[in-house]
Amino acid sequence: MVEVYTGRFAPSPTGLLHAGSLVAALASWLDARAHGGQWLVRIEDVDTPRCVPGADLAILQQLADCGLVPDGLVMWQSQRNTAYQNALDTLIQKDWAYPCGCSRKDIETAIESAQAQSVARHHAAVYPGTCRHGLNSKPARAWRLDVRAVQTALGLPALTHWSDRRLGPQKQNVCEAVGDYVLRRADGLWAYQLAVVVDDAAQGISHVVRGQDLAGNTARQIVLQRALA
Ligand code: GLU
């Protein structure tokens, strides 16, 4: 069976596109065209405090000015609450998501006492799983994916492998690299990881061409894709 190529560009409307994001837009468009596929656009406006009013339309205009016109309706993540809630409910029903009452400080303290060393600045703390088996009477703040539960139930290896056409074969142990990651944030907003995976599936995305700075998210998104498949 020949796979239908569907690519996408998924900017966060935190301002106008700059040279780097335009390169990502153009690269994803060119790859879709080179494969005779279609190219879609999704406005990733879930992180509302970071969104700039009007930036979404300005970005679409910038793309159009460069001749980059999507082959289907533009999707806005701010309108996708029900889809994200359904995905989270599915994960909760399977016991693959759990509420977490930890603040950032709680997580750092737990890691420091386990390792007797400071968490390096600019290095995302690996969540130590404090709330995996209960909140210990703390109020729920965020929802997290129980990565090991998903991997065990689905028979997935601890090491997630994928192939990146530019970077070559890639792998990451999600439990060791990030731990149980956030699906719904403590401030009630949907996490990037959940929204991307739900929407890539809804838009039928077959190929992702994006900035290399996002490569470190791929394994998390693959695990979540498998959990929601
Ligand atoms: N919205 C994300 C960003 O602008 C990109 C998401 C993606 O391509 O997966 O950084």
PDB file of C-alpha atoms and ligand atoms in Angstrom:
ATOM      1  CA  MET A   1       0.000   0.000   0.000  1.00  0.00           C
ATOM      2  CA  VAL A   2       1.362   3.442  -0.891  1.00  0.00           C
ATOM      3  CA  GLU A   3       1.346   5.753   2.088  1.00  0.00           C
ATOM      4  CA  VAL A   4      -0.318   9.106   1.519  1.00  0.00           C
ATOM      5  CA  TYR A   5       2.128  11.783   2.586  1.00  0.00           C
ATOM      6  CA  THR A   6       0.637  14.435   4.864  1.00  0.00           C
ATOM      7  CA  GLY A   7       3.018  16.949   6.383  1.00  0.00           C
ATOM      8  CA  ARG A   8       2.427  19.952   8.578  1.00  0.00           C
ATOM      9  CA  PHE A   9       3.806  23.148   9.973  1.00  0.00           C
ATOM     10  CA  ALA A  10       2.729  23.830  13.543  1.00  0.00           C
ATOM     11  CA  PRO A  11       3.816  27.279  14.743  1.00  0.00           C
ATOM     12  CA  SER A  12       3.126  28.632  18.220  1.00  0.00           C
ATOM     13  CA  PRO A  13       1.711  32.158  17.765  1.00  0.00           C
ATOM     14  CA  THR A  14       4.104  33.782  20.212  1.00  0.00           C
ATOM     15  CA  GLY A  15       5.113  36.369  17.614  1.00  0.00           C
ATOM     16  CA  LEU A  16       5.847  36.642  13.924  1.00  0.00           C
ATOM     17  CA  LEU A  17       7.749  33.873  12.152  1.00  0.00           C
ATOM     18  CA  HIS A  18      11.485  34.531  12.132  1.00  0.00           C
ATOM     19  CA  ALA A  19      14.087  33.203   9.722  1.00  0.00           C
ATOM     20  CA  GLY A  20      14.438  29.909  11.611  1.00  0.00           C
ATOM     21  CA  SER A  21      10.719  29.166  11.768  1.00  0.00           C
ATOM     22  CA  LEU A  22      10.303  30.136   8.115  1.00  0.00           C
ATOM     23  CA  VAL A  23      12.978  27.580   7.243  1.00  0.00           C
ATOM     24  CA  ALA A  24      10.963  24.930   9.113  1.00  0.00           C
ATOM     25  CA  ALA A  25       7.805  26.014   7.292  1.00  0.00           C
ATOM     26  CA  LEU A  26       9.502  25.946   3.897  1.00  0.00           C
ATOM     27  CA  ALA A  27      11.245  22.623   4.570  1.00  0.00           C
ATOM     28  CA  SER A  28       7.989  20.930   5.592  1.00  0.00           C
ATOM     29  CA  TRP A  29       6.211  22.396   2.539  1.00  0.00           C
ATOM     30  CA  LEU A  30       8.997  21.350   0.155  1.00  0.00           C
ATOM     31  CA  ASP A  31       9.084  17.828   1.568  1.00  0.00           C
ATOM     32  CA  ALA A  32       5.329  17.495   1.150  1.00  0.00           C
ATOM     33  CA  ARG A  33       5.538  18.763  -2.428  1.00  0.00           C
ATOM     34  CA  ALA A  34       8.518  16.497  -3.206  1.00  0.00           C
ATOM     35  CA  HIS A  35       6.446  13.511  -2.083  1.00  0.00           C
ATOM     36  CA  GLY A  36       3.345  14.606  -3.983  1.00  0.00           C
ATOM     37  CA  GLY A  37       1.644  14.920  -0.600  1.00  0.00           C
ATOM     38  CA  GLN A  38      -0.428  17.499   1.161  1.00  0.00           C
ATOM     39  CA  TRP A  39       0.723  20.147   3.613  1.00  0.00           C
ATOM     40  CA  LEU A  40      -1.338  21.333   6.567  1.00  0.00           C
ATOM     41  CA  VAL A  41      -0.970  24.130   9.103  1.00  0.00           C
ATOM     42  CA  ARG A  42      -1.844  23.984  12.782  1.00  0.00           C
ATOM     43  CA  ILE A  43      -1.737  26.984  15.087  1.00  0.00           C
ATOM     44  CA  GLU A  44      -0.398  25.729  18.418  1.00  0.00           C
ATOM     45  CA  ASP A  45      -2.049  28.207  20.740  1.00  0.00           C
ATOM     46  CA  VAL A  46      -2.549  26.029  23.832  1.00  0.00           C
ATOM     47  CA  ASP A  47       0.006  27.912  25.904  1.00  0.00           C
ATOM     48  CA  THR A  48      -2.239  30.977  26.054  1.00  0.00           C
ATOM     49  CA  PRO A  49      -0.038  33.104  28.357  1.00  0.00           C
ATOM     50  CA  ARG A  50       2.704  32.961  25.704  1.00  0.00           C
ATOM     51  CA  CYS A  51       0.438  33.677  22.726  1.00  0.00           C
ATOM     52  CA  VAL A  52       0.379  37.138  21.193  1.00  0.00           C
ATOM     53  CA  PRO A  53      -3.092  38.276  20.042  1.00  0.00           C
ATOM     54  CA  GLY A  54      -3.229  38.479  16.254  1.00  0.00           C
ATOM     55  CA  ALA A  55       0.020  36.569  15.741  1.00  0.00           C
ATOM     56  CA  ASP A  56      -1.897  33.565  14.355  1.00  0.00           C
ATOM     57  CA  LEU A  57      -3.379  35.526  11.459  1.00  0.00           C
ATOM     58  CA  ALA A  58      -0.128  37.400  10.916  1.00  0.00           C
ATOM     59  CA  ILE A  59       1.720  34.069  10.617  1.00  0.00           C
ATOM     60  CA  LEU A  60      -0.816  32.739   8.100  1.00  0.00           C
ATOM     61  CA  GLN A  61      -0.330  35.929   6.100  1.00  0.00           C
ATOM     62  CA  GLN A  62       3.460  35.576   6.253  1.00  0.00           C
ATOM     63  CA  LEU A  63       3.145  32.021   4.951  1.00  0.00           C
ATOM     64  CA  ALA A  64       0.786  33.112   2.185  1.00  0.00           C
ATOM     65  CA  ASP A  65       3.185  35.918   1.226  1.00  0.00           C
ATOM     66  CA  CYS A  66       5.828  33.217   0.703  1.00  0.00           C
ATOM     67  CA  GLY A  67       3.418  31.129  -1.389  1.00  0.00           C
ATOM     68  CA  LEU A  68       2.923  28.581   1.396  1.00  0.00           C
ATOM     69  CA  VAL A  69      -0.806  27.945   1.395  1.00  0.00           C
ATOM     70  CA  PRO A  70      -2.177  24.955   3.339  1.00  0.00           C
ATOM     71  CA  ASP A  71      -3.998  22.204   1.456  1.00  0.00           C
ATOM     72  CA  GLY A  72      -6.744  21.953   4.081  1.00  0.00           C
ATOM     73  CA  LEU A  73      -8.419  23.856   6.871  1.00  0.00           C
ATOM     74  CA  VAL A  74      -6.121  25.407   9.455  1.00  0.00           C
ATOM     75  CA  MET A  75      -6.469  23.819  12.896  1.00  0.00           C
ATOM     76  CA  TRP A  76      -6.353  25.960  16.064  1.00  0.00           C
ATOM     77  CA  GLN A  77      -5.379  24.054  19.213  1.00  0.00           C
ATOM     78  CA  SER A  78      -7.371  26.478  21.354  1.00  0.00           C
ATOM     79  CA  GLN A  79     -10.514  24.900  19.860  1.00  0.00           C
ATOM     80  CA  ARG A  80      -9.499  21.332  20.632  1.00  0.00           C
ATOM     81  CA  ASN A  81     -10.267  21.081  24.346  1.00  0.00           C
ATOM     82  CA  THR A  82     -12.748  18.204  23.960  1.00  0.00           C
ATOM     83  CA  ALA A  83     -10.316  16.104  21.915  1.00  0.00           C
ATOM     84  CA  TYR A  84      -7.547  16.591  24.492  1.00  0.00           C
ATOM     85  CA  GLN A  85      -9.902  15.808  27.382  1.00  0.00           C
ATOM     86  CA  ASN A  86     -11.061  12.624  25.613  1.00  0.00           C
ATOM     87  CA  ALA A  87      -7.443  11.548  25.134  1.00  0.00           C
ATOM     88  CA  LEU A  88      -6.630  12.173  28.796  1.00  0.00           C
ATOM     89  CA  ASP A  89      -9.785  10.306  29.878  1.00  0.00           C
ATOM     90  CA  THR A  90      -8.728   7.332  27.730  1.00  0.00           C
ATOM     91  CA  LEU A  91      -5.324   7.259  29.402  1.00  0.00           C
ATOM     92  CA  ILE A  92      -6.832   7.608  32.882  1.00  0.00           C
ATOM     93  CA  GLN A  93      -9.249   4.725  32.201  1.00  0.00           C
ATOM     94  CA  LYS A  94      -6.300   2.521  31.313  1.00  0.00           C
ATOM     95  CA  ASP A  95      -4.415   3.602  34.475  1.00  0.00           C
ATOM     96  CA  TRP A  96      -1.736   5.159  32.279  1.00  0.00           C
ATOM     97  CA  ALA A  97      -2.159   8.696  33.606  1.00  0.00           C
ATOM     98  CA  TYR A  98      -2.160   9.913  37.172  1.00  0.00           C
ATOM     99  CA  PRO A  99      -2.608  13.202  39.016  1.00  0.00           C
ATOM    100  CA  CYS A 100       0.505  14.829  40.425  1.00  0.00           C
ATOM    101  CA  GLY A 101       0.644  17.241  43.342  1.00  0.00           C
ATOM    102  CA  CYS A 102       4.336  18.154  43.056  1.00  0.00           C
ATOM    103  CA  SER A 103       5.540  21.702  42.574  1.00  0.00           C
ATOM    104  CA  ARG A 104       8.780  22.306  40.694  1.00  0.00           C
ATOM    105  CA  LYS A 105      10.457  22.788  44.072  1.00  0.00           C
ATOM    106  CA  ASP A 106       9.051  19.462  45.382  1.00  0.00           C
ATOM    107  CA  ILE A 107      10.537  17.676  42.371  1.00  0.00           C
ATOM    108  CA  GLU A 108      13.945  19.290  42.792  1.00  0.00           C
ATOM    109  CA  THR A 109      13.975  18.498  46.502  1.00  0.00           C
ATOM    110  CA  ALA A 110      13.035  14.847  45.853  1.00  0.00           C
ATOM    111  CA  ILE A 111      15.793  14.494  43.271  1.00  0.00           C
ATOM    112  CA  GLU A 112      18.370  16.230  45.447  1.00  0.00           C
ATOM    113  CA  SER A 113      17.628  14.053  48.437  1.00  0.00           C
ATOM    114  CA  ALA A 114      17.794  10.935  46.257  1.00  0.00           C
ATOM    115  CA  GLN A 115      21.033  11.948  44.606  1.00  0.00           C
ATOM    116  CA  ALA A 116      22.477  14.291  47.244  1.00  0.00           C
ATOM    117  CA  GLN A 117      23.344  16.751  44.532  1.00  0.00           C
ATOM    118  CA  SER A 118      21.863  19.875  43.028  1.00  0.00           C
ATOM    119  CA  VAL A 119      19.759  19.683  39.905  1.00  0.00           C
ATOM    120  CA  ALA A 120      21.784  21.376  37.179  1.00  0.00           C
ATOM    121  CA  ARG A 121      20.328  24.625  35.964  1.00  0.00           C
ATOM    122  CA  HIS A 122      18.923  24.590  32.440  1.00  0.00           C
ATOM    123  CA  HIS A 123      18.562  20.849  32.648  1.00  0.00           C
ATOM    124  CA  ALA A 124      14.982  19.634  32.916  1.00  0.00           C
ATOM    125  CA  ALA A 125      14.575  17.584  36.053  1.00  0.00           C
ATOM    126  CA  VAL A 126      13.661  13.940  35.509  1.00  0.00           C
ATOM    127  CA  TYR A 127      10.385  13.459  37.370  1.00  0.00           C
ATOM    128  CA  PRO A 128      11.135  10.948  40.155  1.00  0.00           C
ATOM    129  CA  GLY A 129       7.624   9.431  40.135  1.00  0.00           C
ATOM    130  CA  THR A 130       6.640  10.809  43.553  1.00  0.00           C
ATOM    131  CA  CYS A 131       2.857  10.749  42.906  1.00  0.00           C
ATOM    132  CA  ARG A 132       2.740   7.628  40.726  1.00  0.00           C
ATOM    133  CA  HIS A 133       1.118   5.592  43.471  1.00  0.00           C
ATOM    134  CA  GLY A 134      -0.884   8.325  45.174  1.00  0.00           C
ATOM    135  CA  LEU A 135      -0.971  12.002  46.012  1.00  0.00           C
ATOM    136  CA  ASN A 136      -0.193  11.579  49.736  1.00  0.00           C
ATOM    137  CA  SER A 137      -2.998  14.033  50.537  1.00  0.00           C
ATOM    138  CA  LYS A 138      -1.503  16.779  48.357  1.00  0.00           C
ATOM    139  CA  PRO A 139      -3.999  18.499  46.023  1.00  0.00           C
ATOM    140  CA  ALA A 140      -3.758  17.394  42.385  1.00  0.00           C
ATOM    141  CA  ARG A 141      -1.974  19.943  40.188  1.00  0.00           C
ATOM    142  CA  ALA A 142      -0.973  18.292  36.916  1.00  0.00           C
ATOM    143  CA  TRP A 143      -1.627  15.004  35.106  1.00  0.00           C
ATOM    144  CA  ARG A 144       1.300  12.822  34.072  1.00  0.00           C
ATOM    145  CA  LEU A 145       1.771   9.804  31.808  1.00  0.00           C
ATOM    146  CA  ASP A 146       2.902   6.635  33.569  1.00  0.00           C
ATOM    147  CA  VAL A 147       5.525   5.825  30.944  1.00  0.00           C
ATOM    148  CA  ARG A 148       6.575   2.466  32.348  1.00  0.00           C
ATOM    149  CA  ALA A 149       2.949   1.320  32.684  1.00  0.00           C
ATOM    150  CA  VAL A 150       2.369   2.103  28.996  1.00  0.00           C
ATOM    151  CA  GLN A 151       5.581   0.390  27.907  1.00  0.00           C
ATOM    152  CA  THR A 152       4.851  -2.693  30.011  1.00  0.00           C
ATOM    153  CA  ALA A 153       1.207  -3.009  28.940  1.00  0.00           C
ATOM    154  CA  LEU A 154       2.015  -2.584  25.245  1.00  0.00           C
ATOM    155  CA  GLY A 155       5.245  -4.582  25.287  1.00  0.00           C
ATOM    156  CA  LEU A 156       7.269  -1.551  24.181  1.00  0.00           C
ATOM    157  CA  PRO A 157      11.026  -1.578  24.813  1.00  0.00           C
ATOM    158  CA  ALA A 158      12.444   0.853  27.394  1.00  0.00           C
ATOM    159  CA  LEU A 159      14.515   2.357  24.597  1.00  0.00           C
ATOM    160  CA  THR A 160      12.381   4.134  21.998  1.00  0.00           C
ATOM    161  CA  HIS A 161      13.954   4.035  18.533  1.00  0.00           C
ATOM    162  CA  TRP A 162      13.071   6.169  15.545  1.00  0.00           C
ATOM    163  CA  SER A 163      14.666   7.222  12.352  1.00  0.00           C
ATOM    164  CA  ASP A 164      15.325  10.851  11.474  1.00  0.00           C
ATOM    165  CA  ARG A 165      16.164  11.406   7.815  1.00  0.00           C
ATOM    166  CA  ARG A 166      18.704  14.117   8.652  1.00  0.00           C
ATOM    167  CA  LEU A 167      20.057  12.981  12.007  1.00  0.00           C
ATOM    168  CA  GLY A 168      19.970   9.240  11.293  1.00  0.00           C
ATOM    169  CA  PRO A 169      18.894   6.526  13.742  1.00  0.00           C
ATOM    170  CA  GLN A 170      17.822   7.981  17.090  1.00  0.00           C
ATOM    171  CA  LYS A 171      16.993   6.496  20.469  1.00  0.00           C
ATOM    172  CA  GLN A 172      15.913   7.647  23.909  1.00  0.00           C
ATOM    173  CA  ASN A 173      15.005   5.955  27.162  1.00  0.00           C
ATOM    174  CA  VAL A 174      12.072   8.178  28.095  1.00  0.00           C
ATOM    175  CA  CYS A 175      11.912   6.943  31.714  1.00  0.00           C
ATOM    176  CA  GLU A 176      15.557   7.821  32.274  1.00  0.00           C
ATOM    177  CA  ALA A 177      15.669  10.989  30.182  1.00  0.00           C
ATOM    178  CA  VAL A 178      12.462  12.707  31.349  1.00  0.00           C
ATOM    179  CA  GLY A 179      10.406  10.322  33.480  1.00  0.00           C
ATOM    180  CA  ASP A 180       6.611  10.503  33.642  1.00  0.00           C
ATOM    181  CA  TYR A 181       5.888  13.656  31.689  1.00  0.00           C
ATOM    182  CA  VAL A 182       3.072  16.157  31.985  1.00  0.00           C
ATOM    183  CA  LEU A 183      -0.102  15.800  29.899  1.00  0.00           C
ATOM    184  CA  ARG A 184      -2.086  18.545  31.571  1.00  0.00           C
ATOM    185  CA  ARG A 185      -0.219  21.311  33.338  1.00  0.00           C
ATOM    186  CA  ALA A 186      -0.687  22.516  36.896  1.00  0.00           C
ATOM    187  CA  ASP A 187      -2.201  25.744  35.518  1.00  0.00           C
ATOM    188  CA  GLY A 188      -4.891  23.681  33.756  1.00  0.00           C
ATOM    189  CA  LEU A 189      -3.436  24.171  30.271  1.00  0.00           C
ATOM    190  CA  TRP A 190      -2.854  21.214  27.968  1.00  0.00           C
ATOM    191  CA  ALA A 191       0.756  20.177  27.622  1.00  0.00           C
ATOM    192  CA  TYR A 192       2.452  20.494  24.241  1.00  0.00           C
ATOM    193  CA  GLN A 193       3.171  16.722  24.113  1.00  0.00           C
ATOM    194  CA  LEU A 194      -0.474  15.707  24.439  1.00  0.00           C
ATOM    195  CA  ALA A 195      -1.822  18.354  22.065  1.00  0.00           C
ATOM    196  CA  VAL A 196       0.726  17.550  19.332  1.00  0.00           C
ATOM    197  CA  VAL A 197       0.081  13.819  19.437  1.00  0.00           C
ATOM    198  CA  VAL A 198      -3.721  14.154  19.443  1.00  0.00           C
ATOM    199  CA  ASP A 199      -3.640  16.661  16.592  1.00  0.00           C
ATOM    200  CA  ASP A 200      -1.033  14.903  14.434  1.00  0.00           C
ATOM    201  CA  ALA A 201      -3.366  11.874  14.577  1.00  0.00           C
ATOM    202  CA  ALA A 202      -6.497  13.953  13.889  1.00  0.00           C
ATOM    203  CA  GLN A 203      -4.863  15.605  10.872  1.00  0.00           C
ATOM    204  CA  GLY A 204      -3.506  12.290   9.588  1.00  0.00           C
ATOM    205  CA  ILE A 205       0.094  13.528   9.665  1.00  0.00           C
ATOM    206  CA  SER A 206       2.447  10.911   8.210  1.00  0.00           C
ATOM    207  CA  HIS A 207       5.715  12.897   8.216  1.00  0.00           C
ATOM    208  CA  VAL A 208       7.022  15.548  10.604  1.00  0.00           C
ATOM    209  CA  VAL A 209       9.617  18.033   9.385  1.00  0.00           C
ATOM    210  CA  ARG A 210      10.475  20.503  12.151  1.00  0.00           C
ATOM    211  CA  GLY A 211      13.330  22.275  13.884  1.00  0.00           C
ATOM    212  CA  GLN A 212      16.107  20.116  15.270  1.00  0.00           C
ATOM    213  CA  ASP A 213      15.558  21.756  18.662  1.00  0.00           C
ATOM    214  CA  LEU A 214      12.371  19.666  18.887  1.00  0.00           C
ATOM    215  CA  ALA A 215      14.094  16.326  18.204  1.00  0.00           C
ATOM    216  CA  GLY A 216      14.322  15.593  21.937  1.00  0.00           C
ATOM    217  CA  ASN A 217      10.514  15.475  22.148  1.00  0.00           C
ATOM    218  CA  THR A 218      10.088  12.756  19.544  1.00  0.00           C
ATOM    219  CA  ALA A 219      10.422   9.714  21.807  1.00  0.00           C
ATOM    220  CA  ARG A 220       7.836  11.103  24.235  1.00  0.00           C
ATOM    221  CA  GLN A 221       5.471  11.672  21.354  1.00  0.00           C
ATOM    222  CA  ILE A 222       6.017   8.156  19.968  1.00  0.00           C
ATOM    223  CA  VAL A 223       5.194   6.599  23.368  1.00  0.00           C
ATOM    224  CA  LEU A 224       2.044   8.699  23.595  1.00  0.00           C
ATOM    225  CA  GLN A 225       1.071   7.841  20.014  1.00  0.00           C
ATOM    226  CA  ARG A 226       1.290   4.158  20.924  1.00  0.00           C
ATOM    227  CA  ALA A 227      -0.686   4.706  24.124  1.00  0.00           C
ATOM    228  CA  LEU A 228      -3.487   6.461  22.226  1.00  0.00           C
ATOM    229  CA  ALA A 229      -3.469   4.245  19.120  1.00  0.00           C
TER     230      ALA A 229
HETATM  231  N1  GLU B   1       4.535  24.599  18.100  1.00  0.00           N
HETATM  232  C1  GLU B   1       5.878  24.120  18.234  1.00  0.00           C
HETATM  233  C2  GLU B   1       6.835  25.290  18.138  1.00  0.00           C
HETATM  234  O1  GLU B   1       6.502  26.278  17.490  1.00  0.00           O
HETATM  235  C3  GLU B   1       6.267  23.151  17.155  1.00  0.00           C
HETATM  236  C4  GLU B   1       5.565  21.873  17.285  1.00  0.00           C
HETATM  237  C5  GLU B   1       6.017  20.784  16.359  1.00  0.00           C
HETATM  238  O2  GLU B   1       6.414  21.055  15.229  1.00  0.00           O
HETATM  239  O3  GLU B   1       5.937  19.636  16.789  1.00  0.00           O
HETATM  240  O4  GLU B   1       7.894  25.216  18.715  1.00  0.00           O
END
